[in-house]
Coordinates of C-alpha atoms and ligand atoms in Angstrom, one line a residue:
X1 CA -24.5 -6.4 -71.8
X2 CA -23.4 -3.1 -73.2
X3 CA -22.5 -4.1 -76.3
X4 CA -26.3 -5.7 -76.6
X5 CA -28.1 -2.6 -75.2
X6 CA -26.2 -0.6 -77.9
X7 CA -26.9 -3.2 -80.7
X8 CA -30.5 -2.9 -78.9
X9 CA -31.0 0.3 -79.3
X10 CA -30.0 0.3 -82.9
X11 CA -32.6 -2.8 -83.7
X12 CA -35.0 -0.2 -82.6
X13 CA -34.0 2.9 -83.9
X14 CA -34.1 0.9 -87.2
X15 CA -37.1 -0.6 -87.1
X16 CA -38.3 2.8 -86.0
X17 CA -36.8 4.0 -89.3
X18 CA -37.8 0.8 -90.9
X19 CA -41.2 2.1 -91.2
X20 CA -40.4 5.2 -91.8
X21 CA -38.3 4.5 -95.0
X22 CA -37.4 1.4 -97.2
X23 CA -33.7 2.8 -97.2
X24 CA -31.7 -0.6 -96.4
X25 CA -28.5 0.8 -97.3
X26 CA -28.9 3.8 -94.6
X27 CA -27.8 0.7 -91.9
X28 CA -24.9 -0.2 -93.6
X29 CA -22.7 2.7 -91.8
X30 CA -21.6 1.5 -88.8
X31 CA -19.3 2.9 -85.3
X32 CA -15.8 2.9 -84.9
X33 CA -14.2 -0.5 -84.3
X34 CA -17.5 -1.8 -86.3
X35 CA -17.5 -2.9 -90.1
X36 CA -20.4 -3.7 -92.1
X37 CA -21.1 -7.5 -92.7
X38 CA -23.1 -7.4 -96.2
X39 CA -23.8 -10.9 -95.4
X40 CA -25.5 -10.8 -92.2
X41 CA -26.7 -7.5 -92.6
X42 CA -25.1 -6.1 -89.1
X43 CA -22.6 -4.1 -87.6
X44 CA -19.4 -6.5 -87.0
X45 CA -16.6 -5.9 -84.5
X46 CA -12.8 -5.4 -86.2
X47 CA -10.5 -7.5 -84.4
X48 CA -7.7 -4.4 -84.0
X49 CA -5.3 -7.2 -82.1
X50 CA -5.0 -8.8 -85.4
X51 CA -5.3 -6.0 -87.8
X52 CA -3.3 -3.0 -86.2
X53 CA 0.3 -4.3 -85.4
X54 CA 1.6 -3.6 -82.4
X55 CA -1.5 -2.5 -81.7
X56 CA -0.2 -2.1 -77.5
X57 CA 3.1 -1.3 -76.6
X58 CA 5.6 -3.1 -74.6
X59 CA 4.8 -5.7 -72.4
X60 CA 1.2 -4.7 -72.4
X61 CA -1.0 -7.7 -73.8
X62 CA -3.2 -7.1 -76.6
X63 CA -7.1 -7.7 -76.0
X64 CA -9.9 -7.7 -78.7
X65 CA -13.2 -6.0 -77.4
X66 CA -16.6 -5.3 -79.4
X67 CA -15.9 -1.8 -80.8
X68 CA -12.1 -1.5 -79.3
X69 CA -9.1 -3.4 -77.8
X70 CA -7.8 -3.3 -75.0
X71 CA -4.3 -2.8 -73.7
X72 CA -3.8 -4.8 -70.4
X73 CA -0.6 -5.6 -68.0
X74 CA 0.0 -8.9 -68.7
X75 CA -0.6 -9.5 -64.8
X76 CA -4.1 -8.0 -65.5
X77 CA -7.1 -10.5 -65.3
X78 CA -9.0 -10.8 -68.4
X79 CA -12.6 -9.8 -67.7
X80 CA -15.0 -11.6 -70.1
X81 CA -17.7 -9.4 -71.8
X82 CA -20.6 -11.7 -70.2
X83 CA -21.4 -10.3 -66.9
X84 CA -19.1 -10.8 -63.9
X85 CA -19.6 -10.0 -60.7
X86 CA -16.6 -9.7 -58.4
X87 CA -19.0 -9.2 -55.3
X88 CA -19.5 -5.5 -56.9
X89 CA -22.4 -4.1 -58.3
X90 CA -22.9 -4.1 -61.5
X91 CA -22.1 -0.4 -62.0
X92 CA -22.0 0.5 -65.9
X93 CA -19.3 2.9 -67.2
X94 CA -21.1 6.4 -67.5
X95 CA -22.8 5.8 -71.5
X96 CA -25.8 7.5 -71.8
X97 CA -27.0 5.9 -75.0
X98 CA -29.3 8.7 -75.6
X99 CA -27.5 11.5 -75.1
X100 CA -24.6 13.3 -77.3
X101 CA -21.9 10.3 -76.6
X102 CA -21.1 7.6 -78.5
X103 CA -21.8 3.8 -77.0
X104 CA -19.3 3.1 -74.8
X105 CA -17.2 0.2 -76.5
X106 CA -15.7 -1.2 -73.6
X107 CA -16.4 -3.6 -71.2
X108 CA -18.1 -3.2 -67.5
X109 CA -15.5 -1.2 -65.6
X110 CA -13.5 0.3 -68.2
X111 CA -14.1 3.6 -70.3
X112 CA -13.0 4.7 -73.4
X113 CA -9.5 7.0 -73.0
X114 CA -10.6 10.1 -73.0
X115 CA -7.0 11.0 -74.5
X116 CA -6.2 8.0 -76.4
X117 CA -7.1 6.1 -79.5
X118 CA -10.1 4.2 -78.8
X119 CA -8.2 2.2 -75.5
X120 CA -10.3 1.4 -72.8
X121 CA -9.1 2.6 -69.4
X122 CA -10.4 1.6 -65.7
X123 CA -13.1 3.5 -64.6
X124 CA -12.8 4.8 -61.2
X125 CA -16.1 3.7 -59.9
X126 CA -14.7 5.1 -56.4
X127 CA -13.9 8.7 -57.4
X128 CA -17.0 8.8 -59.3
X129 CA -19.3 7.7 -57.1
X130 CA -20.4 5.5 -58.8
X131 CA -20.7 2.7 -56.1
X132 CA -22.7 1.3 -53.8
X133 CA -20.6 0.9 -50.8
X134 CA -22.0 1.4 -47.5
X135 CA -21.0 4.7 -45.4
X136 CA -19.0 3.3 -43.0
X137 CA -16.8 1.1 -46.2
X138 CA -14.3 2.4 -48.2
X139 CA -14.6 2.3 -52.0
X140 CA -11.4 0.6 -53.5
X141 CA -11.0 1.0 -57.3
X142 CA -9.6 -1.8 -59.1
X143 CA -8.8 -3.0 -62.6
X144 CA -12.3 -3.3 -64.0
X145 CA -14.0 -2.8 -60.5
X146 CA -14.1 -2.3 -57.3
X147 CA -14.1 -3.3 -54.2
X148 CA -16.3 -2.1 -50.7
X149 CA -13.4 -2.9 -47.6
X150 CA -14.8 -2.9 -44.0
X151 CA -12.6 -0.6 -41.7
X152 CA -9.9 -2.8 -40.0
X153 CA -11.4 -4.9 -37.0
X154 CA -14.5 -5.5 -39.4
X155 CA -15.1 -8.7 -41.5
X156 CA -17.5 -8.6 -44.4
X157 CA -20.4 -10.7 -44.4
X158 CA -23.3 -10.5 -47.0
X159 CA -23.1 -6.6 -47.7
X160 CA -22.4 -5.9 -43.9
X161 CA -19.5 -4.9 -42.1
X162 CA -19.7 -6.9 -38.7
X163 CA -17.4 -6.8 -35.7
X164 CA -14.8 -9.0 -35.2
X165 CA -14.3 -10.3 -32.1
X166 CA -10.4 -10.3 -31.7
X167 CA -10.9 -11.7 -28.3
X168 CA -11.5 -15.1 -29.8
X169 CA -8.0 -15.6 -31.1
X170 CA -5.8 -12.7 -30.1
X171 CA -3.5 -13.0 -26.7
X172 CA -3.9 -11.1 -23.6
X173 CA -2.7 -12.6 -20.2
X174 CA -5.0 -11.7 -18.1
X175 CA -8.3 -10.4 -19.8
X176 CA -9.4 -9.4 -23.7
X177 CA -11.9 -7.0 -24.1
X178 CA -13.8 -6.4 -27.4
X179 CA -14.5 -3.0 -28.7
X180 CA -16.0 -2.4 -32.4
X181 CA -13.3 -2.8 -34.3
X182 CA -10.6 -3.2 -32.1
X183 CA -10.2 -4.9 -28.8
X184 CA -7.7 -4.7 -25.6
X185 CA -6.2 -6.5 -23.4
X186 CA -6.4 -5.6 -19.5
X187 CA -5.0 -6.7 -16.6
X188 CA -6.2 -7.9 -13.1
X189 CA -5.9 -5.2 -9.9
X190 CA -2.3 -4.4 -8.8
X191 CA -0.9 -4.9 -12.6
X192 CA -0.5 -3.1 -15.7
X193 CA -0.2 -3.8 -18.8
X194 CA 3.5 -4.4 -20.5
X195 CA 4.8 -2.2 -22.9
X196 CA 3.6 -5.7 -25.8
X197 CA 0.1 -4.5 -24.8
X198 CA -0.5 -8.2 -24.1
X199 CA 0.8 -9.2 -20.9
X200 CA 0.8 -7.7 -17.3
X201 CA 3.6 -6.8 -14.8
X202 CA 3.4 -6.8 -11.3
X203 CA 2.7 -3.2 -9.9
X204 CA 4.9 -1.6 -7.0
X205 CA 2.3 -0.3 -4.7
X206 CA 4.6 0.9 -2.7
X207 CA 6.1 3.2 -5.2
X208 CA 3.2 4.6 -6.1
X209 CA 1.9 7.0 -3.1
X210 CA 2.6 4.7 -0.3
X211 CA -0.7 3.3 0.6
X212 CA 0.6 1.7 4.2
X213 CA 0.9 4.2 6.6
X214 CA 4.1 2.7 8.2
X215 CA 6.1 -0.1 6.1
X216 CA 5.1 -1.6 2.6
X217 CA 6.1 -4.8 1.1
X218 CA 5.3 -4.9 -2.2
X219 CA 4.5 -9.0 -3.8
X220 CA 3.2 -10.4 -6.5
X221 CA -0.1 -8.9 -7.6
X222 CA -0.3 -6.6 -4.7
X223 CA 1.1 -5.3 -1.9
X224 CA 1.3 -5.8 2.5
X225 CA 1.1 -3.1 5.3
X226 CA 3.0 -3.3 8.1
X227 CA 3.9 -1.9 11.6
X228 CA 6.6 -0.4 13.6
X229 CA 7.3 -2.3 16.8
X230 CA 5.3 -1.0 19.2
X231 CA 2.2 -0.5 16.7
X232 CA 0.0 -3.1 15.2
X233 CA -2.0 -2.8 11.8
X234 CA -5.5 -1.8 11.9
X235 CA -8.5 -3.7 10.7
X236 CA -8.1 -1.9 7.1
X237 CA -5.0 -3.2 6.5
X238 CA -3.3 0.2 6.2
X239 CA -3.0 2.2 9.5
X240 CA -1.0 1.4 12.5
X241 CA -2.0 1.9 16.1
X242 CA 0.0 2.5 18.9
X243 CA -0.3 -0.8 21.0
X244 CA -0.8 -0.1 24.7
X245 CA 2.7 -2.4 26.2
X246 CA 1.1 -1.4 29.5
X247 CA -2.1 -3.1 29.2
X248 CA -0.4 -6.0 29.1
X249 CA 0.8 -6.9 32.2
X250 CA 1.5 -4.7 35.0
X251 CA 4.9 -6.3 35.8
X252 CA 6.3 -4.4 33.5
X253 CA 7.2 -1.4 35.5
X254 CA 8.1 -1.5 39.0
X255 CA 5.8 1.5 39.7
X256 CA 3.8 2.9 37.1
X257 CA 3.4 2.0 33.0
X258 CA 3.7 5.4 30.6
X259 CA 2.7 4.1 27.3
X260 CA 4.1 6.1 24.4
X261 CA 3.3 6.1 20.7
X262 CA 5.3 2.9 19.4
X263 CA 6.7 2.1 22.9
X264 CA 6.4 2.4 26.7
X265 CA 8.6 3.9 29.7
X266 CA 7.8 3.5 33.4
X267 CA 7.9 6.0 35.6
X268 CA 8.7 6.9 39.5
X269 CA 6.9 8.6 42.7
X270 CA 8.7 11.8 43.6
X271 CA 11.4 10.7 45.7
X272 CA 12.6 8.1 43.7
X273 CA 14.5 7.8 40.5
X274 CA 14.4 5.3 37.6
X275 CA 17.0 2.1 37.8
X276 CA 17.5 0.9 34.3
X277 CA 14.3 0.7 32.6
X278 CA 11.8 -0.4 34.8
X279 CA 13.3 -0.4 38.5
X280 CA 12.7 2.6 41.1
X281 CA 15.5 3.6 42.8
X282 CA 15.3 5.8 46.3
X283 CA 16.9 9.8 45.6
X284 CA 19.6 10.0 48.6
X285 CA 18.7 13.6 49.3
X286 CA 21.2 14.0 51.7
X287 CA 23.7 12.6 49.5
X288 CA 23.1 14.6 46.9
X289 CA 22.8 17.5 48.9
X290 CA 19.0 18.6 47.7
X291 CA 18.1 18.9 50.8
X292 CA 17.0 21.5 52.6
X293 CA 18.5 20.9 56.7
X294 CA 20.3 23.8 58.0
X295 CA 23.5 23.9 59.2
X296 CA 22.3 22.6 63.0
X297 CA 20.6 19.9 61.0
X298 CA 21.6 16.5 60.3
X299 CA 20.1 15.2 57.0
X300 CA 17.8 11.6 57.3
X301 CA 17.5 9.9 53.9
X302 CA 14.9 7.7 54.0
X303 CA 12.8 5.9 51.2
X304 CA 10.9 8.4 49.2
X305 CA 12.4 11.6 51.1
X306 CA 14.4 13.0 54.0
X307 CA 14.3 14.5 57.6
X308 CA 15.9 17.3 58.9
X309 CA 16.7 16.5 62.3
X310 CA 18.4 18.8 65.0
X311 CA 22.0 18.2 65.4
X312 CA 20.9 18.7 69.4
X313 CA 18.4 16.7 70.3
X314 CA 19.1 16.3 73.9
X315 CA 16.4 17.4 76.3
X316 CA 16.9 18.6 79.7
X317 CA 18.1 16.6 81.8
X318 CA 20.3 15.3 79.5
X319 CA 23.6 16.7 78.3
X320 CA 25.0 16.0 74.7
X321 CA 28.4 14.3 75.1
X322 CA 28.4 13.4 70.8
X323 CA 26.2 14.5 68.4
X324 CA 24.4 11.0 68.4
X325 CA 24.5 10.6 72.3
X326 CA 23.1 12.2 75.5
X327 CA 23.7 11.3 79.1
X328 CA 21.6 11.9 82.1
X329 CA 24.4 12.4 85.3
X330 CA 23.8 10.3 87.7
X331 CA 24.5 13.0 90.0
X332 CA 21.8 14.9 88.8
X333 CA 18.2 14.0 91.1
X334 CA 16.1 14.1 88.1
X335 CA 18.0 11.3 86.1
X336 CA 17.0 8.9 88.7
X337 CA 14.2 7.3 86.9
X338 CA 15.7 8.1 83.2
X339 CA 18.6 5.9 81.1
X340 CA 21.6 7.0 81.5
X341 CA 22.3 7.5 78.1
X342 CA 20.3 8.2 75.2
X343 CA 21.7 7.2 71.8
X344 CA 20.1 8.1 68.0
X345 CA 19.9 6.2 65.6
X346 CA 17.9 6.1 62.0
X347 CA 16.4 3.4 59.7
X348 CA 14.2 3.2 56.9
X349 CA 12.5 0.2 55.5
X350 CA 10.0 -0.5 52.4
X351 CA 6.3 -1.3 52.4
X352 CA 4.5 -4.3 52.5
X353 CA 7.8 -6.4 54.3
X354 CA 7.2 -10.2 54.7
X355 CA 7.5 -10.8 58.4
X356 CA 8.6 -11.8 60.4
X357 CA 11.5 -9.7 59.7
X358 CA 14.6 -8.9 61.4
X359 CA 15.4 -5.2 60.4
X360 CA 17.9 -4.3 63.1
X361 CA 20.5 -5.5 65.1
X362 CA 21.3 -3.7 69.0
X363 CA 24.7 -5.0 70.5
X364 CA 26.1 -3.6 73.6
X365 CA 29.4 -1.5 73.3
X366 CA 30.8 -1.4 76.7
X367 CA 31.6 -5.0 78.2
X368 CA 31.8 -5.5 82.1
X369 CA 32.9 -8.6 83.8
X370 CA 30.4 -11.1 84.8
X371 CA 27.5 -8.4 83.7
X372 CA 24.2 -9.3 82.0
X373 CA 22.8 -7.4 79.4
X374 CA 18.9 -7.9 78.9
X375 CA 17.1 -6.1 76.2
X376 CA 13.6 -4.7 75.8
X377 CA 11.3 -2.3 73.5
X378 CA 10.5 0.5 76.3
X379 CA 8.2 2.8 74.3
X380 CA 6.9 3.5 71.0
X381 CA 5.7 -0.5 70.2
X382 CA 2.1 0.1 71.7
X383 CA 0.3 -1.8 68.2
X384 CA 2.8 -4.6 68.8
X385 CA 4.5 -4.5 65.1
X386 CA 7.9 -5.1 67.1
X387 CA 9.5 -7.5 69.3
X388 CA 13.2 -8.0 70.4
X389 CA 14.9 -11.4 70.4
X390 CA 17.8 -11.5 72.3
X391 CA 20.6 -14.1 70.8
X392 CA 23.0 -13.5 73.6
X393 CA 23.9 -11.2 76.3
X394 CA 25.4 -8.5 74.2
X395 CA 23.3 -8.4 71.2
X396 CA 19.9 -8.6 70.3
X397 CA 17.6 -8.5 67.0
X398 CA 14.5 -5.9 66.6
X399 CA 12.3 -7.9 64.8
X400 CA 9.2 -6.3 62.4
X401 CA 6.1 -8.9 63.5
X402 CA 3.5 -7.3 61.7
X403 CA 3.6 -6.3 57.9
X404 CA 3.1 -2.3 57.9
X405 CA 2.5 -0.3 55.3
X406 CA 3.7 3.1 55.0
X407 CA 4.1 6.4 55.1
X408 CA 4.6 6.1 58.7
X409 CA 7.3 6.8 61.1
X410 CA 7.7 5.0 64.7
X411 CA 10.4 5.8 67.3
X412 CA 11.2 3.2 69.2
X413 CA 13.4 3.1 72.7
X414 CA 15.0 0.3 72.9
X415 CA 16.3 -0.1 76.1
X416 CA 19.6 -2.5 77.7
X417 CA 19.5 -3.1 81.3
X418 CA 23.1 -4.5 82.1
X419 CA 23.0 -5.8 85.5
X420 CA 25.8 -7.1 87.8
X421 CA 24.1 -9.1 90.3
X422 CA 27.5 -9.6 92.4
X423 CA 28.2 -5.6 92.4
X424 CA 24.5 -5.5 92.9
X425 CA 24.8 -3.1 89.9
X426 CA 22.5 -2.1 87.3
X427 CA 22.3 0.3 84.7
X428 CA 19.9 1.3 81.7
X429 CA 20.7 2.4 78.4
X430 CA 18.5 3.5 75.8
X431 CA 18.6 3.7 72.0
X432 CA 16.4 6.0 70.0
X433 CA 15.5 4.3 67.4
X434 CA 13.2 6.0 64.7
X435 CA 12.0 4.0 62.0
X436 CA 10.5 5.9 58.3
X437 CA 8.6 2.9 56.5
X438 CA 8.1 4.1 52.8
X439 CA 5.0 4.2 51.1
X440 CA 6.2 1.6 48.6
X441 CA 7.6 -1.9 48.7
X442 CA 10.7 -0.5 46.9
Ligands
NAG1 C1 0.5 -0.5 -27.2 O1 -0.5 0.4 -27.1 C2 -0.1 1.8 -27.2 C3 -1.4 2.6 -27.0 O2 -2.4 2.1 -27.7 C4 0.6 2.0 -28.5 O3 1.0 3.3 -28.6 C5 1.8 1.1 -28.6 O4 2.4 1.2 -29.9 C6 1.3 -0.4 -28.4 N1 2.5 -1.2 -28.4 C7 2.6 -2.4 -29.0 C8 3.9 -3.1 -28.8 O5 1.7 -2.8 -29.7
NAG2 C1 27.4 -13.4 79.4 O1 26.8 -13.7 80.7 C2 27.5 -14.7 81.5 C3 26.8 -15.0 82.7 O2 25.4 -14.9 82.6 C4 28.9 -14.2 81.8 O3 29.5 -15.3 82.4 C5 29.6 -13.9 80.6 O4 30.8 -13.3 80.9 C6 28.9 -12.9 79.7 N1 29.5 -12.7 78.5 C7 30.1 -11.6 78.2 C8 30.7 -11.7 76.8 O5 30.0 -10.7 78.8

């Protein structure tokens, strides 16, 4: 092609001269690389392979062009002088026919050396921009071209650079995602991707910020919240709340349920004190010595608190022979309707007893010969919670008949008649007995 457009252009400049002049010789002078052919009456390329020895150097491989020769590597691909397209354009070298340079004698990528002897070089289409690759391709220069490359993640098709969808035969574990010109590979919630960029690892929830309020258990993929005893996981799966032990059943405490955060503890009425865990256990005040009975007072423990009780409780006419007992003398005119002796005693008992119930048991301390000791509640029974059952003449029961729920106190007299009916004797005795029921069935 450029060797015809130059032999073109002289055809016409001749003929232009042609008419001009009828000098044939003037065309008989012809370029460098050119001799005259008398015969056919042109310009004829010198084969300088043949006539220049060692016309290249080295290894380089000799080639014979129209006007020139070429030195090529003797890797180099011999382009042809008919046109060939190598998915290029068809750029020319920079001739300009018209202008002050010569034709250019070389074939379509290659230039004359500007510093050598009538070689052709590669023309850098690239660096002179003289290409028609696309902005987003990059101009490669090659021997006797050049080449428009797609950026990497791009395939060529036609003149266009089109992504390529990695996704379609690259590896990812868990998910491929496509992005122009590249593509990634991403993993599923609770993983992240291994240091190949390709697969995923399980990820340690629990290391990362604790999500669980309480206890994490990390497992495949994710992760599990979980609870202290005593607290139960909420509906979103993270917080713990305090579970209320004493909502479910009220036997767990003998008294009362305290729930706590993450546990319970039962608790006492005042007067009582906690027996292992759940248990109430009567405070002996007069044990202990909290108590607050002075020194002519006798302390009365009973369940859920005390008594103070006067050392001397003997009432005219009665004389205190002990500091349980009084006597009424017989000697004495106002005794004659009253025991003879009056004897205190205390007892305590719970709430809510299952009768009937024997709580205590009277038994006669002096014995006398052929006498018979009868037994009855004198005073203090007048609801009828109490009766007395006699098992044989020295000792009798006082029986609770009647459940009775406290606080209350009752003093009972219990009385023993002992009579002799052959002495035609008979004496009364009574004991003075007060009972404290507690306000609790414990
Ligand atoms: C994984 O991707 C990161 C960030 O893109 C990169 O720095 C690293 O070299 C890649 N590793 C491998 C094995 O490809
Ligand atoms: C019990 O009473 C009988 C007669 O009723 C009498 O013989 C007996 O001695 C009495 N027993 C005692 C232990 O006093």
């Amino acid at each position: 092609m450029l060797f015809l457009s130059c032999v073109l252009f002289f055809l016409l400049l001749g003929s232009s001269r042609e008419q001009e002049s009828e000098e044939p010789n003037s065309y008989t002078e012809c370029t460098d690389g050119y001799e005259w052919d008398r015969e056919r009456q042109h310009c004829r390329d010198i084969n300088e392979c043949q006539t220049i020895p060692d016309a290249c150097k080295g290894e380089l491989k000799c080639i014979n062009h129209y006007g020139g020769y070429l030195c090529l590597p003797p890797s180099a691909s011999v382009i042809s002088d008919s046109h060939t397209d190598h998915g290029t354009s068809d750029f020319q070298p920079p001739v300009d026919h018209g202008l002050d340079q010569r034709p250019n004698p070389c074939p379509s990528g290659y230039q004359l050396d500007p510093h050598g002897q009538g070689t052709c070089v590669d023309f850098d289409e690239c660096e002179n921009e003289r290409h028609d690759c696309l902005p987003s391709q990059e101009c490669v220069n090659m021997l006797g071209s050049y080449h428009c490359k797609c950026p990497d993640g791009y395939r060529k098709i036609g003149n266009e650079c089109v992504d390529i969808d990695e996704c379609r035969y690259r590896y990812c574990q868990h998910r491929c995602v496509n992005y122009p010109g590249s593509f990634a590979c991403q993993c599923e919630p609770g993983f992240q991707l291994a240091a190949n960029n390709r697969s995923c690892v399980d990820v340690n929830e629990c290391n990362m910020g604790t999500p669980c309020q309480q206890r994490c258990y990390n497992t495949y993929g994710t992760f599990l919240c979980r609870c202290n005893q005593g607290y139960e996981l909420s509906h979103d799966g993270y917080t713990c709340t305090d579970i209320d032990e004493c909502s479910y059943s009220s036997y767990l405490c003998q008294y009362q349920c305290v729930n706590e955060p993450g546990r319970f503890s039962c608790s006492c009425p005042e007067g009582y004190q906690l027996l292992g865990t759940r248990l109430c256990q009567d405070i002996n005040e007069c044990e202990l010595g909290t108590h607050s009975c002075s020194e002519q007072q006798t302390c009365v423990n009973f369940h859920g608190g005390h008594q103070c009780v006067e050392k001397n409780r003997c009432q005219e006419p009665f004389i205190q022979v002990s500091e349980n007992r009084c006597i009424c003398p017989g000697t004495n005119p106002l005794c004659h309707d009253e025991p003879g002796s009056v004897v205190y005693r205390y007892m305590s008992i719970t709430s809510d007893r299952s009768v009937p119930s024997e709580i205590f048991q009277i038994q006669a301390t002096s014995v006398y010969p052929g006498a018979y000791n009868t037994f009855q509640i004198r005073s203090g029974n007048e609801e009828g919670e109490f009766f007395i059952r006699q098992i044989n003449n020295l000792t009798a029961m006082l029986v609770l008949a009647r459940p009775v729920i406290g606080p209350k106190e009752y003093v009972l007299d219990l009385e023993m008649l002992t009579s002799n009916s052959l002495l035609s004797y008979r004496s009364s005795s009574v004991l003075r007995l007060t009972v404290f029921v507690g306000a609790h069935s414990f």
